[in-house]
mmCIF file of C-alpha atoms in Angstrom:
data_model
loop_
_atom_site.group_PDB
_atom_site.id
_atom_site.type_symbol
_atom_site.label_atom_id
_atom_site.label_comp_id
_atom_site.label_asym_id
_atom_site.label_seq_id
_atom_site.Cartn_x
_atom_site.Cartn_y
_atom_site.Cartn_z
ATOM 1 C CA UNK A 1452 92.404 -25.439 47.035
ATOM 2 C CA UNK A 1453 92.852 -24.201 43.727
ATOM 3 C CA UNK A 1454 94.627 -26.022 40.755
ATOM 4 C CA UNK A 1455 98.604 -24.833 41.202
ATOM 5 C CA UNK A 1456 101.869 -25.769 39.059
ATOM 6 C CA UNK A 1457 103.021 -28.844 40.560
ATOM 7 C CA UNK A 1458 106.178 -29.094 38.287
ATOM 8 C CA UNK A 1459 108.204 -27.095 35.373
ATOM 9 C CA UNK A 1460 110.704 -29.126 32.991
ATOM 10 C CA UNK A 1461 111.946 -28.822 29.591
ATOM 11 C CA UNK A 1462 114.956 -30.420 27.324
ATOM 12 C CA UNK A 1463 117.833 -28.805 25.767
ATOM 13 C CA UNK A 1464 118.412 -32.155 23.723
ATOM 14 C CA UNK A 1465 115.351 -33.440 22.534
ATOM 15 C CA UNK A 1466 114.857 -36.860 23.685
ATOM 16 C CA UNK A 1467 117.521 -36.875 26.940
ATOM 17 C CA UNK A 1468 116.452 -36.537 30.616
ATOM 18 C CA UNK A 1469 114.059 -33.855 31.307
ATOM 19 C CA UNK A 1470 115.374 -30.977 33.131
ATOM 20 C CA UNK A 1471 112.857 -29.629 36.564
ATOM 21 C CA UNK A 1472 113.064 -25.995 36.692
ATOM 22 C CA UNK A 1473 111.366 -23.946 39.873
ATOM 23 C CA UNK A 1474 109.872 -21.464 37.266
ATOM 24 C CA UNK A 1475 110.290 -20.738 33.844
ATOM 25 C CA UNK A 1476 110.054 -17.267 31.791
ATOM 26 C CA UNK A 1477 107.560 -18.043 28.988
ATOM 27 C CA UNK A 1478 108.629 -16.296 25.621
ATOM 28 C CA UNK A 1479 105.710 -16.304 23.028
ATOM 29 C CA UNK A 1480 108.035 -18.843 21.576
ATOM 30 C CA UNK A 1481 107.816 -21.197 24.260
ATOM 31 C CA UNK A 1482 110.090 -22.060 26.895
ATOM 32 C CA UNK A 1483 113.623 -20.273 25.808
ATOM 33 C CA UNK A 1484 115.950 -23.091 24.708
ATOM 34 C CA UNK A 1485 113.544 -26.314 24.788
ATOM 35 C CA UNK A 1486 115.291 -28.788 22.700
ATOM 36 C CA UNK A 1487 116.954 -26.652 20.164
ATOM 37 C CA UNK A 1488 119.151 -29.684 19.870
ATOM 38 C CA UNK A 1489 117.685 -32.866 18.695
ATOM 39 C CA UNK A 1490 119.977 -36.211 18.410
ATOM 40 C CA UNK A 1491 120.855 -37.242 14.727
ATOM 41 C CA UNK A 1492 122.269 -38.982 11.821
ATOM 42 C CA UNK A 1493 124.886 -39.397 9.748
ATOM 43 C CA UNK A 1494 122.040 -38.094 6.805
ATOM 44 C CA UNK A 1495 120.980 -35.716 9.063
ATOM 45 C CA UNK A 1496 116.845 -37.023 10.569
ATOM 46 C CA UNK A 1497 116.321 -36.383 13.559
ATOM 47 C CA UNK A 1498 116.160 -39.296 15.776
ATOM 48 C CA UNK A 1499 112.849 -40.427 17.184
ATOM 49 C CA UNK A 1500 112.094 -41.111 21.050
ATOM 50 C CA UNK A 1501 110.580 -44.060 19.881
ATOM 51 C CA UNK A 1502 113.192 -45.528 18.510
ATOM 52 C CA UNK A 1503 115.992 -44.672 21.085
ATOM 53 C CA UNK A 1504 114.382 -44.063 23.939
ATOM 54 C CA UNK A 1505 117.475 -44.619 26.154
ATOM 55 C CA UNK A 1506 118.562 -41.719 25.426
ATOM 56 C CA UNK A 1507 116.074 -40.439 28.607
ATOM 57 C CA UNK A 1508 118.917 -41.457 30.977
ATOM 58 C CA UNK A 1509 121.305 -39.616 29.446
ATOM 59 C CA UNK A 1510 121.353 -35.667 31.201
ATOM 60 C CA UNK A 1511 122.950 -33.407 29.023
ATOM 61 C CA UNK A 1512 123.531 -29.591 30.476
ATOM 62 C CA UNK A 1513 123.607 -26.217 28.710
ATOM 63 C CA UNK A 1514 127.538 -25.734 29.371
ATOM 64 C CA UNK A 1515 128.584 -28.931 27.940
ATOM 65 C CA UNK A 1516 127.010 -28.293 24.413
ATOM 66 C CA UNK A 1517 128.897 -27.484 21.822
ATOM 67 C CA UNK A 1518 130.003 -24.119 20.523
ATOM 68 C CA UNK A 1519 128.810 -22.736 16.689
ATOM 69 C CA UNK A 1520 132.738 -22.694 15.187
ATOM 70 C CA UNK A 1521 132.920 -26.443 15.980
ATOM 71 C CA UNK A 1522 130.178 -27.155 13.582
ATOM 72 C CA UNK A 1523 130.623 -29.636 10.941
ATOM 73 C CA UNK A 1524 130.208 -28.535 7.217
ATOM 74 C CA UNK A 1525 132.645 -25.193 7.665
ATOM 75 C CA UNK A 1526 129.779 -23.530 9.877
ATOM 76 C CA UNK A 1527 127.114 -24.236 7.135
ATOM 77 C CA UNK A 1528 123.419 -24.766 8.207
ATOM 78 C CA UNK A 1529 122.059 -27.643 7.102
ATOM 79 C CA UNK A 1530 118.746 -29.081 6.438
ATOM 80 C CA UNK A 1531 117.475 -31.240 9.143
ATOM 81 C CA UNK A 1532 114.550 -33.661 8.535
ATOM 82 C CA UNK A 1533 111.491 -34.725 11.098
ATOM 83 C CA UNK A 1534 109.338 -36.956 9.818
ATOM 84 C CA UNK A 1535 107.944 -34.711 6.778
ATOM 85 C CA UNK A 1536 109.294 -31.348 8.256
ATOM 86 C CA UNK A 1537 112.644 -29.732 7.455
ATOM 87 C CA UNK A 1538 114.820 -27.760 10.309
ATOM 88 C CA UNK A 1539 117.738 -25.441 9.074
ATOM 89 C CA UNK A 1540 120.263 -26.294 11.410
ATOM 90 C CA UNK A 1541 124.278 -26.479 12.477
ATOM 91 C CA UNK A 1542 125.956 -30.078 12.569
ATOM 92 C CA UNK A 1543 128.116 -30.922 14.939
ATOM 93 C CA UNK A 1544 130.173 -34.200 16.689
ATOM 94 C CA UNK A 1545 132.305 -33.939 19.571
ATOM 95 C CA UNK A 1546 131.795 -34.921 23.192
ATOM 96 C CA UNK A 1547 127.659 -35.242 23.959
ATOM 97 C CA UNK A 1548 127.523 -36.658 20.785
ATOM 98 C CA UNK A 1549 129.403 -39.300 21.508
ATOM 99 C CA UNK A 1550 127.800 -39.967 24.483
ATOM 100 C CA UNK A 1551 124.737 -39.838 22.710
ATOM 101 C CA UNK A 1552 125.766 -42.454 20.604
ATOM 102 C CA UNK A 1553 127.317 -44.800 22.956
ATOM 103 C CA UNK A 1554 123.394 -45.268 24.533
ATOM 104 C CA UNK A 1555 121.883 -44.681 21.461
ATOM 105 C CA UNK A 1556 124.848 -48.297 19.975
ATOM 106 C CA UNK A 1557 124.646 -46.275 16.513
ATOM 107 C CA UNK A 1558 127.249 -42.741 15.392
ATOM 108 C CA UNK A 1559 124.727 -40.006 15.967
ATOM 109 C CA UNK A 1560 125.931 -36.163 16.126
ATOM 110 C CA UNK A 1561 123.595 -33.791 17.528
ATOM 111 C CA UNK A 1562 122.004 -30.759 15.698
ATOM 112 C CA UNK A 1563 121.393 -26.748 16.687
ATOM 113 C CA UNK A 1564 118.031 -25.905 14.784
ATOM 114 C CA UNK A 1565 117.621 -21.816 14.055
ATOM 115 C CA UNK A 1566 113.888 -22.165 14.199
ATOM 116 C CA UNK A 1567 112.458 -20.080 16.884
ATOM 117 C CA UNK A 1568 110.955 -23.426 18.603
ATOM 118 C CA UNK A 1569 112.872 -25.515 18.424
ATOM 119 C CA UNK A 1570 112.585 -29.265 17.006
ATOM 120 C CA UNK A 1571 108.577 -29.480 18.735
ATOM 121 C CA UNK A 1572 106.093 -31.050 17.231
ATOM 122 C CA UNK A 1573 103.430 -29.610 17.944
ATOM 123 C CA UNK A 1574 102.859 -26.605 20.501
ATOM 124 C CA UNK A 1575 105.400 -24.507 21.913
ATOM 125 C CA UNK A 1576 104.180 -25.380 25.346
ATOM 126 C CA UNK A 1577 102.772 -28.394 26.755
ATOM 127 C CA UNK A 1578 100.376 -29.191 29.689
ATOM 128 C CA UNK A 1579 99.392 -31.552 31.549
ATOM 129 C CA UNK A 1580 96.064 -31.997 34.372
ATOM 130 C CA UNK A 1581 96.968 -34.311 37.401
ATOM 131 C CA UNK A 1582 93.636 -35.125 36.966
ATOM 132 C CA UNK A 1583 94.159 -37.558 33.960
ATOM 133 C CA UNK A 1584 96.957 -39.567 36.307
ATOM 134 C CA UNK A 1585 94.377 -41.228 37.992
ATOM 135 C CA UNK A 1586 95.587 -45.282 38.178
ATOM 136 C CA UNK A 1587 98.761 -43.941 36.416
ATOM 137 C CA UNK A 1588 102.640 -43.467 37.629
ATOM 138 C CA UNK A 1589 102.540 -39.577 38.695
ATOM 139 C CA UNK A 1590 106.422 -39.774 38.294
ATOM 140 C CA UNK A 1591 105.971 -36.797 35.225
ATOM 141 C CA UNK A 1592 109.176 -36.676 33.920
ATOM 142 C CA UNK A 1593 108.660 -39.808 32.427
ATOM 143 C CA UNK A 1594 106.032 -37.812 30.417
ATOM 144 C CA UNK A 1595 107.299 -34.945 29.745
ATOM 145 C CA UNK A 1596 105.432 -31.368 30.375
ATOM 146 C CA UNK A 1597 106.383 -28.659 30.176
ATOM 147 C CA UNK A 1598 104.068 -28.009 32.921
ATOM 148 C CA UNK A 1599 101.624 -29.884 35.365
ATOM 149 C CA UNK A 1600 98.913 -28.354 36.701
ATOM 150 C CA UNK A 1601 97.828 -29.909 40.347
ATOM 151 C CA UNK A 1602 93.851 -29.674 39.044
ATOM 152 C CA UNK A 1603 92.780 -32.589 41.688
ATOM 153 C CA UNK A 1604 90.660 -30.217 44.262
ATOM 154 C CA UNK A 1605 89.657 -28.319 41.199
ATOM 155 C CA UNK A 1606 89.693 -29.896 37.480
ATOM 156 C CA UNK A 1607 90.034 -28.020 35.006
ATOM 157 C CA UNK A 1608 88.795 -29.239 31.848
ATOM 158 C CA UNK A 1609 90.643 -27.827 28.883
ATOM 159 C CA UNK A 1610 90.138 -28.297 25.780
ATOM 160 C CA UNK A 1611 91.002 -26.590 22.262
ATOM 161 C CA UNK A 1612 90.136 -22.791 22.379
ATOM 162 C CA UNK A 1613 90.217 -22.428 26.497
ATOM 163 C CA UNK A 1614 92.147 -20.234 27.948
ATOM 164 C CA UNK A 1615 94.052 -20.879 30.750
ATOM 165 C CA UNK A 1616 96.655 -17.828 33.618
ATOM 166 C CA UNK A 1617 99.226 -19.637 34.371
ATOM 167 C CA UNK A 1618 100.899 -17.545 37.262
ATOM 168 C CA UNK A 1619 102.169 -14.776 35.207
ATOM 169 C CA UNK A 1620 101.086 -16.062 31.540
ATOM 170 C CA UNK A 1621 98.103 -16.504 30.165
ATOM 171 C CA UNK A 1622 98.037 -20.033 27.242
ATOM 172 C CA UNK A 1623 95.440 -21.085 25.136
ATOM 173 C CA UNK A 1624 95.319 -24.420 24.350
ATOM 174 C CA UNK A 1625 95.471 -25.152 20.627
ATOM 175 C CA UNK A 1626 95.050 -29.397 20.686
ATOM 176 C CA UNK A 1627 95.058 -32.645 22.482
ATOM 177 C CA UNK A 1628 98.518 -34.548 22.832
ATOM 178 C CA UNK A 1629 98.128 -38.317 21.552
ATOM 179 C CA UNK A 1630 101.171 -40.077 24.139
ATOM 180 C CA UNK A 1631 104.041 -42.151 22.842
ATOM 181 C CA UNK A 1632 105.584 -45.409 24.020
ATOM 182 C CA UNK A 1633 108.000 -42.847 25.807
ATOM 183 C CA UNK A 1634 105.680 -42.678 28.556
ATOM 184 C CA UNK A 1635 106.443 -46.765 28.740
ATOM 185 C CA UNK A 1636 110.140 -45.857 30.003
ATOM 186 C CA UNK A 1637 111.986 -44.633 33.462
ATOM 187 C CA UNK A 1638 112.841 -40.976 32.418
ATOM 188 C CA UNK A 1639 116.351 -41.267 34.725
ATOM 189 C CA UNK A 1640 117.320 -44.255 33.489
ATOM 190 C CA UNK A 1641 115.231 -44.570 29.833
ATOM 191 C CA UNK A 1642 115.124 -48.144 30.863
ATOM 192 C CA UNK A 1643 111.500 -49.818 30.542
ATOM 193 C CA UNK A 1644 109.660 -50.638 32.908
ATOM 194 C CA UNK A 1645 105.641 -49.941 32.255
ATOM 195 C CA UNK A 1646 103.022 -50.625 29.624
ATOM 196 C CA UNK A 1647 100.937 -47.900 30.247
ATOM 197 C CA UNK A 1648 99.667 -46.578 26.453
ATOM 198 C CA UNK A 1649 96.579 -49.418 26.948
ATOM 199 C CA UNK A 1650 95.685 -48.042 30.451
ATOM 200 C CA UNK A 1651 94.649 -44.488 29.180
ATOM 201 C CA UNK A 1652 90.739 -43.821 28.930
ATOM 202 C CA UNK A 1653 89.370 -42.980 25.633
ATOM 203 C CA UNK A 1654 89.971 -39.052 25.803
ATOM 204 C CA UNK A 1655 92.709 -38.822 28.592
ATOM 205 C CA UNK A 1656 95.445 -38.370 25.883
ATOM 206 C CA UNK A 1657 97.468 -37.079 29.062
ATOM 207 C CA UNK A 1658 98.484 -33.482 28.303
ATOM 208 C CA UNK A 1659 97.393 -30.123 26.090
ATOM 209 C CA UNK A 1660 99.011 -29.110 23.703
ATOM 210 C CA UNK A 1661 99.336 -24.757 24.331
ATOM 211 C CA UNK A 1662 100.359 -21.026 22.746
ATOM 212 C CA UNK A 1663 101.754 -18.500 24.807
ATOM 213 C CA UNK A 1664 99.221 -15.943 24.314
ATOM 214 C CA UNK A 1665 100.461 -13.582 27.001
ATOM 215 C CA UNK A 1666 104.173 -14.213 28.023
ATOM 216 C CA UNK A 1667 105.288 -13.705 31.564
ATOM 217 C CA UNK A 1668 106.884 -15.676 34.152
ATOM 218 C CA UNK A 1669 105.403 -19.354 36.354
ATOM 219 C CA UNK A 1670 106.954 -20.637 39.474
ATOM 220 C CA UNK A 1671 105.830 -24.415 41.171
ATOM 221 C CA UNK A 1672 102.647 -23.587 42.850
ATOM 222 C CA UNK A 1673 101.494 -20.711 41.008
ATOM 223 C CA UNK A 1674 97.700 -20.405 41.389
ATOM 224 C CA UNK A 1675 95.937 -21.687 37.883
ATOM 225 C CA UNK A 1676 92.368 -21.195 36.628
ATOM 226 C CA UNK A 1677 90.828 -20.674 33.370
ATOM 227 C CA UNK A 1678 90.472 -17.354 31.516
ATOM 228 C CA UNK A 1679 86.405 -16.363 30.878
ATOM 229 C CA UNK A 1680 86.443 -16.487 27.105
ATOM 230 C CA UNK A 1681 88.188 -18.552 24.268
ATOM 231 C CA UNK A 1682 88.295 -18.424 20.619
ATOM 232 C CA UNK A 1683 87.506 -20.688 17.331
ATOM 233 C CA UNK A 1684 89.863 -23.193 17.469
ATOM 234 C CA UNK A 1685 89.545 -26.618 15.451
ATOM 235 C CA UNK A 1686 89.814 -28.928 17.687
ATOM 236 C CA UNK A 1687 93.836 -30.641 16.904
ATOM 237 C CA UNK A 1688 96.483 -34.003 18.187
ATOM 238 C CA UNK A 1689 99.718 -33.690 17.395
ATOM 239 C CA UNK A 1690 102.436 -35.980 18.848
ATOM 240 C CA UNK A 1691 104.777 -34.072 21.016
#
């Protein structure tokens, strides 16, 4: 049997519980709605998942997020800082922000960016190959990929520049993805239950950042295959 989609996921709020889906409709910008929202500090700085990994245990449903009319600052977009980048975004308080604050043990607000790709540091779609999980926990939600491909029977051996057909969509690998301390935490409770980073093999970064070359629907059990031909991308490494 060849490579197939094993699971699909995304999260409306960066750093919170990863939502598993049976299918996703990829656009040029990636997964619609993926991490359009982020917890922020009162000084309008995105909260890093490594600082509050316990937020992985907070599940946020889209229907519970605040409406545009509830935005602070009279509904005007503010400049949200994320490391050395800035994103335009509306700022909110309310029930979801209070839940996040309780989980984090400090005051947090919530921001929704108007940037088309959300609060995503790297490429719009992250792909994890099951062949890279040898000897590591297989609850793939802890690695927070959009697409998990089970390629154990037919390893894809992806690299920057490669094209891969996933269901109806074609993705192009832009970079390998570093993994941070979040993978040491249970994906449902947020509690630390492992120490995995030191167990990663040299060259096994547990994921690839991809751009969408051809949009389309992808579903669990869809076939996946490398596409003949590749573009001349320079290898890069970037975290999620």
